[in-house]
PDB file of C-alpha atoms in Angstrom:
ATOM      1  CA  MET A   1     -43.800-181.204   3.512  1.00 79.00           C
ATOM      2  CA  ILE A   2     -44.276-184.830   4.556  1.00 84.00           C
ATOM      3  CA  TRP A   3     -48.103-185.441   5.482  1.00 88.00           C
ATOM      4  CA  GLN A   4     -47.375-188.165   7.910  1.00 89.00           C
ATOM      5  CA  LEU A   5     -44.908-186.117   9.865  1.00 89.00           C
ATOM      6  CA  ASP A   6     -47.713-183.321   9.661  1.00 90.00           C
ATOM      7  CA  LEU A   7     -50.518-185.437  10.884  1.00 92.00           C
ATOM      8  CA  PHE A   8     -48.389-187.109  13.663  1.00 91.00           C
ATOM      9  CA  LEU A   9     -47.252-183.311  14.983  1.00 91.00           C
ATOM     10  CA  LEU A  10     -50.802-181.854  14.644  1.00 93.00           C
ATOM     11  CA  MET A  11     -52.188-184.756  16.524  1.00 94.00           C
ATOM     12  CA  LEU A  12     -49.764-183.966  19.490  1.00 94.00           C
ATOM     13  CA  VAL A  13     -50.455-180.082  18.804  1.00 94.00           C
ATOM     14  CA  VAL A  14     -53.977-180.799  19.505  1.00 95.00           C
ATOM     15  CA  ILE A  15     -53.554-183.414  22.146  1.00 95.00           C
ATOM     16  CA  CYS A  16     -51.380-180.555  24.203  1.00 93.00           C
ATOM     17  CA  ALA A  17     -53.865-177.616  23.486  1.00 94.00           C
ATOM     18  CA  LEU A  18     -56.531-180.246  24.926  1.00 95.00           C
ATOM     19  CA  ALA A  19     -54.497-180.968  27.965  1.00 94.00           C
ATOM     20  CA  THR A  20     -53.697-177.391  28.739  1.00 92.00           C
ATOM     21  CA  ILE A  21     -57.059-176.248  29.047  1.00 91.00           C
ATOM     22  CA  THR A  22     -58.019-179.365  30.720  1.00 91.00           C
ATOM     23  CA  VAL A  23     -55.528-179.451  33.768  1.00 90.00           C
ATOM     24  CA  LYS A  24     -56.432-177.747  36.941  1.00 88.00           C
ATOM     25  CA  ASP A  25     -52.714-176.998  38.010  1.00 89.00           C
ATOM     26  CA  LEU A  26     -51.601-173.889  36.540  1.00 89.00           C
ATOM     27  CA  LEU A  27     -48.000-174.569  36.608  1.00 90.00           C
ATOM     28  CA  SER A  28     -48.480-178.069  34.673  1.00 91.00           C
ATOM     29  CA  ALA A  29     -50.739-176.439  32.240  1.00 92.00           C
ATOM     30  CA  THR A  30     -47.813-173.886  31.453  1.00 92.00           C
ATOM     31  CA  ILE A  31     -45.658-176.653  30.893  1.00 93.00           C
ATOM     32  CA  ILE A  32     -47.866-178.226  28.606  1.00 94.00           C
ATOM     33  CA  PHE A  33     -48.288-175.012  26.592  1.00 93.00           C
ATOM     34  CA  SER A  34     -44.641-174.763  26.433  1.00 94.00           C
ATOM     35  CA  ALA A  35     -44.680-178.065  24.765  1.00 93.00           C
ATOM     36  CA  TYR A  36     -47.677-177.078  22.525  1.00 94.00           C
ATOM     37  CA  SER A  37     -45.211-173.980  21.254  1.00 93.00           C
ATOM     38  CA  PHE A  38     -42.477-176.237  20.690  1.00 93.00           C
ATOM     39  CA  LEU A  39     -44.403-178.461  18.684  1.00 93.00           C
ATOM     40  CA  MET A  40     -45.943-175.646  16.949  1.00 93.00           C
ATOM     41  CA  CYS A  41     -42.307-174.631  16.286  1.00 93.00           C
ATOM     42  CA  LEU A  42     -41.616-177.619  14.804  1.00 92.00           C
ATOM     43  CA  LEU A  43     -44.731-177.734  12.623  1.00 91.00           C
ATOM     44  CA  TRP A  44     -44.043-174.362  11.057  1.00 91.00           C
ATOM     45  CA  ALA A  45     -40.275-175.538  10.526  1.00 91.00           C
ATOM     46  CA  GLU A  46     -41.613-178.441   8.698  1.00 90.00           C
ATOM     47  CA  MET A  47     -43.708-176.455   6.699  1.00 89.00           C
ATOM     48  CA  GLY A  48     -40.993-174.236   5.518  1.00 88.00           C
ATOM     49  CA  ALA A  49     -41.750-171.050   7.614  1.00 89.00           C
ATOM     50  CA  VAL A  50     -38.629-170.895   9.265  1.00 90.00           C
ATOM     51  CA  ASP A  51     -38.813-167.365  10.555  1.00 90.00           C
ATOM     52  CA  VAL A  52     -42.208-168.075  12.174  1.00 91.00           C
ATOM     53  CA  ALA A  53     -40.428-171.208  13.880  1.00 92.00           C
ATOM     54  CA  PHE A  54     -37.906-169.109  14.944  1.00 91.00           C
ATOM     55  CA  THR A  55     -40.138-166.647  16.751  1.00 91.00           C
ATOM     56  CA  GLU A  56     -42.440-169.608  18.199  1.00 91.00           C
ATOM     57  CA  ALA A  57     -39.426-171.147  19.608  1.00 91.00           C
ATOM     58  CA  THR A  58     -37.993-167.887  21.204  1.00 91.00           C
ATOM     59  CA  VAL A  59     -41.397-165.970  22.370  1.00 91.00           C
ATOM     60  CA  GLY A  60     -43.782-169.002  22.658  1.00 88.00           C
ATOM     61  CA  ALA A  61     -41.335-171.685  24.326  1.00 87.00           C
ATOM     62  CA  GLY A  62     -38.830-169.739  25.839  1.00 86.00           C
ATOM     63  CA  VAL A  63     -39.928-166.229  27.267  1.00 91.00           C
ATOM     64  CA  SER A  64     -43.854-166.579  27.514  1.00 92.00           C
ATOM     65  CA  THR A  65     -43.390-169.470  29.796  1.00 91.00           C
ATOM     66  CA  ILE A  66     -41.330-167.497  32.308  1.00 91.00           C
ATOM     67  CA  PHE A  67     -43.739-164.908  31.953  1.00 90.00           C
ATOM     68  CA  PHE A  68     -46.805-167.295  32.859  1.00 90.00           C
ATOM     69  CA  ILE A  69     -44.475-168.846  35.696  1.00 89.00           C
ATOM     70  CA  ALA A  70     -43.790-165.498  37.144  1.00 87.00           C
ATOM     71  CA  ALA A  71     -47.809-164.685  36.817  1.00 88.00           C
ATOM     72  CA  ILE A  72     -48.834-167.881  38.669  1.00 88.00           C
ATOM     73  CA  PHE A  73     -46.452-167.095  41.693  1.00 84.00           C
ATOM     74  CA  ARG A  74     -48.560-163.745  42.051  1.00 83.00           C
ATOM     75  CA  THR A  75     -51.573-165.908  42.579  1.00 83.00           C
ATOM     76  CA  THR A  76     -52.869-169.175  43.402  1.00 81.00           C
ATOM     77  CA  ARG A  77     -51.726-172.540  41.701  1.00 80.00           C
ATOM     78  CA  ARG A  78     -54.764-174.337  41.774  1.00 81.00           C
ATOM     79  CA  SER A  79     -57.601-173.431  39.120  1.00 76.00           C
ATOM     80  CA  LYS A  80     -60.779-172.546  40.811  1.00 73.00           C
ATOM     81  CA  ASP A  81     -63.123-173.547  38.179  1.00 68.00           C
TER      82      ASP A  81
ATOM     83  CA  MET B   1     -49.263-170.374  47.147  1.00 44.00           C
ATOM     84  CA  LYS B   2     -48.699-166.664  47.078  1.00 50.00           C
ATOM     85  CA  ILE B   3     -45.052-165.861  47.995  1.00 53.00           C
ATOM     86  CA  THR B   4     -44.489-163.180  50.836  1.00 55.00           C
ATOM     87  CA  SER B   5     -41.473-160.988  50.490  1.00 56.00           C
ATOM     88  CA  HIS B   6     -39.835-162.842  53.669  1.00 57.00           C
ATOM     89  CA  GLU B   7     -40.028-166.184  51.568  1.00 56.00           C
ATOM     90  CA  ALA B   8     -38.535-164.673  48.425  1.00 55.00           C
ATOM     91  CA  ARG B   9     -35.557-163.154  50.470  1.00 53.00           C
ATOM     92  CA  GLU B  10     -35.027-166.527  51.975  1.00 55.00           C
ATOM     93  CA  ARG B  11     -35.051-168.125  48.646  1.00 55.00           C
ATOM     94  CA  ILE B  12     -32.358-165.793  47.611  1.00 54.00           C
ATOM     95  CA  SER B  13     -30.005-166.528  50.208  1.00 58.00           C
ATOM     96  CA  HIS B  14     -30.224-170.088  49.240  1.00 66.00           C
ATOM     97  CA  ARG B  15     -27.858-169.987  46.261  1.00 76.00           C
ATOM     98  CA  ASP B  16     -27.213-173.460  44.110  1.00 82.00           C
ATOM     99  CA  THR B  17     -23.648-173.752  42.893  1.00 86.00           C
ATOM    100  CA  ILE B  18     -24.795-176.046  40.026  1.00 90.00           C
ATOM    101  CA  LEU B  19     -27.195-173.793  38.718  1.00 88.00           C
ATOM    102  CA  GLU B  20     -24.992-170.649  39.040  1.00 88.00           C
ATOM    103  CA  THR B  21     -22.048-172.282  37.162  1.00 91.00           C
ATOM    104  CA  THR B  22     -24.241-173.739  34.257  1.00 92.00           C
ATOM    105  CA  VAL B  23     -26.113-169.891  33.775  1.00 91.00           C
ATOM    106  CA  ARG B  24     -22.546-168.195  33.802  1.00 91.00           C
ATOM    107  CA  LEU B  25     -21.336-170.906  31.121  1.00 93.00           C
ATOM    108  CA  MET B  26     -24.262-170.368  29.100  1.00 93.00           C
ATOM    109  CA  ILE B  27     -24.842-166.896  29.023  1.00 93.00           C
ATOM    110  CA  PRO B  28     -21.780-165.775  26.699  1.00 94.00           C
ATOM    111  CA  PHE B  29     -23.067-168.567  24.160  1.00 95.00           C
ATOM    112  CA  ILE B  30     -26.696-167.487  24.392  1.00 93.00           C
ATOM    113  CA  GLN B  31     -25.724-163.745  23.887  1.00 93.00           C
ATOM    114  CA  LEU B  32     -22.972-164.482  21.292  1.00 95.00           C
ATOM    115  CA  TYR B  33     -25.899-166.317  19.272  1.00 92.00           C
ATOM    116  CA  GLY B  34     -28.259-163.562  19.936  1.00 92.00           C
ATOM    117  CA  LEU B  35     -26.017-161.191  18.296  1.00 92.00           C
ATOM    118  CA  TYR B  36     -25.489-163.445  15.347  1.00 92.00           C
ATOM    119  CA  VAL B  37     -29.285-163.653  15.013  1.00 91.00           C
ATOM    120  CA  ILE B  38     -29.513-160.070  14.773  1.00 91.00           C
ATOM    121  CA  VAL B  39     -26.584-159.686  12.413  1.00 90.00           C
ATOM    122  CA  HIS B  40     -27.560-162.148   9.808  1.00 88.00           C
ATOM    123  CA  GLY B  41     -31.000-161.148   9.984  1.00 83.00           C
ATOM    124  CA  HIS B  42     -31.202-160.095   6.530  1.00 81.00           C
ATOM    125  CA  TYR B  43     -29.564-163.185   5.247  1.00 82.00           C
ATOM    126  CA  SER B  44     -30.843-165.948   7.093  1.00 84.00           C
ATOM    127  CA  PRO B  45     -34.029-166.302   9.303  1.00 85.00           C
ATOM    128  CA  GLY B  46     -34.135-164.379  12.336  1.00 81.00           C
ATOM    129  CA  GLY B  47     -34.000-160.483  12.703  1.00 85.00           C
ATOM    130  CA  GLY B  48     -34.169-157.988  15.316  1.00 87.00           C
ATOM    131  CA  PHE B  49     -37.235-159.302  17.164  1.00 91.00           C
ATOM    132  CA  GLN B  50     -36.008-162.846  17.452  1.00 91.00           C
ATOM    133  CA  GLY B  51     -32.299-161.788  18.506  1.00 92.00           C
ATOM    134  CA  GLY B  52     -33.557-159.154  20.656  1.00 92.00           C
ATOM    135  CA  VAL B  53     -35.789-162.005  22.366  1.00 93.00           C
ATOM    136  CA  VAL B  54     -32.809-164.310  22.963  1.00 93.00           C
ATOM    137  CA  LEU B  55     -30.468-161.467  24.052  1.00 92.00           C
ATOM    138  CA  GLY B  56     -33.212-160.647  26.631  1.00 92.00           C
ATOM    139  CA  ALA B  57     -34.067-164.255  27.623  1.00 92.00           C
ATOM    140  CA  SER B  58     -30.132-164.513  28.759  1.00 92.00           C
ATOM    141  CA  LEU B  59     -30.785-161.644  31.077  1.00 91.00           C
ATOM    142  CA  ILE B  60     -33.873-163.189  32.153  1.00 90.00           C
ATOM    143  CA  MET B  61     -32.075-166.538  32.974  1.00 90.00           C
ATOM    144  CA  PHE B  62     -29.423-164.476  35.200  1.00 90.00           C
ATOM    145  CA  ALA B  63     -32.233-162.892  37.066  1.00 88.00           C
ATOM    146  CA  LEU B  64     -33.779-166.349  37.429  1.00 86.00           C
ATOM    147  CA  ALA B  65     -30.396-167.837  38.762  1.00 87.00           C
ATOM    148  CA  PHE B  66     -28.907-165.253  40.798  1.00 86.00           C
ATOM    149  CA  GLY B  67     -31.921-163.114  41.790  1.00 82.00           C
ATOM    150  CA  LEU B  68     -33.203-159.890  40.568  1.00 83.00           C
ATOM    151  CA  THR B  69     -31.389-157.507  42.575  1.00 82.00           C
ATOM    152  CA  ALA B  70     -27.871-159.168  41.407  1.00 82.00           C
ATOM    153  CA  SER B  71     -29.299-158.835  37.546  1.00 83.00           C
ATOM    154  CA  LYS B  72     -29.910-155.031  38.198  1.00 84.00           C
ATOM    155  CA  ASN B  73     -26.285-154.746  38.902  1.00 84.00           C
ATOM    156  CA  TYR B  74     -25.647-155.380  35.372  1.00 86.00           C
ATOM    157  CA  MET B  75     -28.634-154.073  33.582  1.00 85.00           C
ATOM    158  CA  THR B  76     -29.332-150.989  35.718  1.00 87.00           C
ATOM    159  CA  GLU B  77     -32.928-149.432  35.263  1.00 87.00           C
ATOM    160  CA  SER B  78     -31.901-146.163  33.633  1.00 90.00           C
ATOM    161  CA  LEU B  79     -29.514-147.944  31.406  1.00 92.00           C
ATOM    162  CA  ASN B  80     -32.423-150.306  30.242  1.00 91.00           C
ATOM    163  CA  ILE B  81     -34.626-147.058  29.626  1.00 92.00           C
ATOM    164  CA  ILE B  82     -31.764-145.594  27.863  1.00 94.00           C
ATOM    165  CA  ILE B  83     -31.405-148.575  25.418  1.00 93.00           C
ATOM    166  CA  ALA B  84     -34.939-149.101  24.855  1.00 93.00           C
ATOM    167  CA  ASN B  85     -35.470-145.478  23.817  1.00 94.00           C
ATOM    168  CA  ALA B  86     -32.513-145.714  21.934  1.00 94.00           C
ATOM    169  CA  GLY B  87     -33.712-148.821  19.920  1.00 93.00           C
ATOM    170  CA  ALA B  88     -36.967-146.880  19.223  1.00 93.00           C
ATOM    171  CA  LEU B  89     -34.842-143.617  18.370  1.00 94.00           C
ATOM    172  CA  ILE B  90     -32.999-145.436  15.598  1.00 92.00           C
ATOM    173  CA  PHE B  91     -35.588-147.096  13.988  1.00 92.00           C
ATOM    174  CA  THR B  92     -38.074-144.159  13.399  1.00 92.00           C
ATOM    175  CA  GLY B  93     -34.986-142.106  13.273  1.00 92.00           C
ATOM    176  CA  ILE B  94     -33.737-144.113  10.021  1.00 89.00           C
ATOM    177  CA  ALA B  95     -37.246-144.212   8.798  1.00 89.00           C
ATOM    178  CA  ALA B  96     -38.029-140.532   9.255  1.00 89.00           C
ATOM    179  CA  LEU B  97     -34.411-139.710   7.713  1.00 88.00           C
ATOM    180  CA  CYS B  98     -35.536-141.744   4.360  1.00 87.00           C
ATOM    181  CA  ALA B  99     -38.532-139.685   4.194  1.00 87.00           C
ATOM    182  CA  LEU B 100     -36.621-136.394   4.943  1.00 87.00           C
ATOM    183  CA  LEU B 101     -34.338-137.355   2.104  1.00 85.00           C
ATOM    184  CA  GLY B 102     -37.114-137.337  -0.533  1.00 81.00           C
ATOM    185  CA  GLY B 103     -37.906-141.125  -0.580  1.00 79.00           C
ATOM    186  CA  MET B 104     -40.886-142.758   1.183  1.00 83.00           C
ATOM    187  CA  PHE B 105     -40.727-144.056   4.678  1.00 84.00           C
ATOM    188  CA  LEU B 106     -38.185-146.744   5.241  1.00 80.00           C
ATOM    189  CA  ASP B 107     -36.981-146.255   1.677  1.00 81.00           C
ATOM    190  CA  TYR B 108     -33.225-147.003   2.497  1.00 81.00           C
ATOM    191  CA  SER B 109     -32.039-146.269  -1.168  1.00 81.00           C
ATOM    192  CA  VAL B 110     -32.220-142.639  -0.632  1.00 80.00           C
ATOM    193  CA  LEU B 111     -29.997-143.032   1.956  1.00 78.00           C
ATOM    194  CA  ALA B 112     -27.220-143.263  -0.876  1.00 78.00           C
ATOM    195  CA  ASN B 113     -27.450-139.554  -0.746  1.00 77.00           C
ATOM    196  CA  ILE B 114     -25.360-139.243   2.722  1.00 79.00           C
ATOM    197  CA  LEU B 115     -23.231-142.219   2.004  1.00 78.00           C
ATOM    198  CA  PRO B 116     -22.536-142.900  -1.259  1.00 79.00           C
ATOM    199  CA  ILE B 117     -22.910-146.465  -1.778  1.00 81.00           C
ATOM    200  CA  ASP B 118     -24.850-148.458  -4.208  1.00 82.00           C
ATOM    201  CA  PRO B 119     -28.567-147.770  -3.424  1.00 79.00           C
ATOM    202  CA  ILE B 120     -29.098-151.511  -4.123  1.00 83.00           C
ATOM    203  CA  SER B 121     -26.853-152.559  -1.133  1.00 83.00           C
ATOM    204  CA  TRP B 122     -28.076-149.537   0.816  1.00 84.00           C
ATOM    205  CA  ARG B 123     -31.602-151.329   0.922  1.00 82.00           C
ATOM    206  CA  SER B 124     -29.760-154.526   2.561  1.00 82.00           C
ATOM    207  CA  HIS B 125     -27.821-152.267   4.895  1.00 83.00           C
ATOM    208  CA  GLY B 126     -30.466-150.266   5.773  1.00 84.00           C
ATOM    209  CA  ILE B 127     -32.462-153.478   7.151  1.00 87.00           C
ATOM    210  CA  PHE B 128     -29.327-154.312   9.053  1.00 88.00           C
ATOM    211  CA  LEU B 129     -29.513-150.830  10.756  1.00 88.00           C
ATOM    212  CA  VAL B 130     -33.191-150.738  11.647  1.00 90.00           C
ATOM    213  CA  GLU B 131     -32.848-154.412  13.059  1.00 90.00           C
ATOM    214  CA  VAL B 132     -30.479-153.256  15.179  1.00 92.00           C
ATOM    215  CA  GLY B 133     -32.872-150.876  16.786  1.00 93.00           C
ATOM    216  CA  VAL B 134     -35.739-153.427  16.819  1.00 92.00           C
ATOM    217  CA  GLY B 135     -33.005-155.898  18.821  1.00 92.00           C
ATOM    218  CA  MET B 136     -32.235-153.410  21.360  1.00 93.00           C
ATOM    219  CA  GLY B 137     -35.938-152.251  21.753  1.00 93.00           C
ATOM    220  CA  VAL B 138     -37.076-155.724  22.067  1.00 93.00           C
ATOM    221  CA  MET B 139     -34.193-157.021  24.590  1.00 92.00           C
ATOM    222  CA  THR B 140     -34.758-154.139  27.187  1.00 93.00           C
ATOM    223  CA  ILE B 141     -38.613-154.517  27.263  1.00 92.00           C
ATOM    224  CA  MET B 142     -38.392-158.132  27.685  1.00 91.00           C
ATOM    225  CA  ILE B 143     -36.241-157.718  30.763  1.00 91.00           C
ATOM    226  CA  SER B 144     -38.413-154.933  32.039  1.00 91.00           C
ATOM    227  CA  ILE B 145     -41.414-157.144  31.362  1.00 90.00           C
ATOM    228  CA  TYR B 146     -39.801-159.773  33.752  1.00 89.00           C
ATOM    229  CA  TRP B 147     -38.828-157.504  36.367  1.00 88.00           C
ATOM    230  CA  ASP B 148     -42.287-156.131  36.750  1.00 87.00           C
ATOM    231  CA  MET B 149     -43.876-159.387  36.595  1.00 86.00           C
ATOM    232  CA  ALA B 150     -41.684-160.905  38.882  1.00 84.00           C
ATOM    233  CA  SER B 151     -41.744-158.488  41.614  1.00 83.00           C
ATOM    234  CA  ALA B 152     -45.292-157.127  41.046  1.00 80.00           C
ATOM    235  CA  GLY B 153     -43.789-154.078  39.961  1.00 75.00           C
ATOM    236  CA  ARG B 154     -41.398-153.001  43.042  1.00 76.00           C
ATOM    237  CA  LEU B 155     -38.154-154.274  41.413  1.00 76.00           C
ATOM    238  CA  ASP B 156     -37.110-155.301  44.688  1.00 76.00           C
ATOM    239  CA  GLU B 157     -36.694-159.474  44.862  1.00 72.00           C
ATOM    240  CA  GLY B 158     -37.792-161.555  41.890  1.00 64.00           C
ATOM    241  CA  LEU B 159     -38.945-165.232  41.760  1.00 67.00           C
TER     242      LEU B 159
END
């Protein structure tokens, strides 16, 4: 574990999480959420939990992004609130 | 921007050569990688769930590039249901077989009564058998979640 790298990745994770809930465009929010998942995957791998990182990369960054996009196509793209 | 079925049908007719060729080239490698992850699940990170998701993602990618109806020619709906149920049956069947043979639920070492291998190595091979079941189940359920979400349950045309 390198605490500088940890801190850097955690900062990026927090920035991505805040951006996801702030952005009004739901498609942009999905893509930022995908980046969040990928950064979490890097963080897991850096902390030694390779199995969890693998799951996060396949499910979080890969398939769930497609599911979110498929759900957005059935609703409106802009957030109302 | 809610798409109507007419717009979706128009989008399918606009085929993109670069996209289709890339997907055609990538899918065999992705599926080989998914099989590798399942088979090496008890030696290295990964396993049935992750490998199943990778295998499912390869077919989702095919459905995204070629359209949902084209993907149903390769993985038909009935085949999907059969593989999903077979996966669940493999998992619970092996687990219940261990219990029937006198061990605990999912205690693979008692399977040595059927096939005379060392009980210690049966623990390793039993995990492999269970993970094949998990991979089959996860792969098919990922595909059917995508089919249902992309076509709102009608299974006619996708994104």
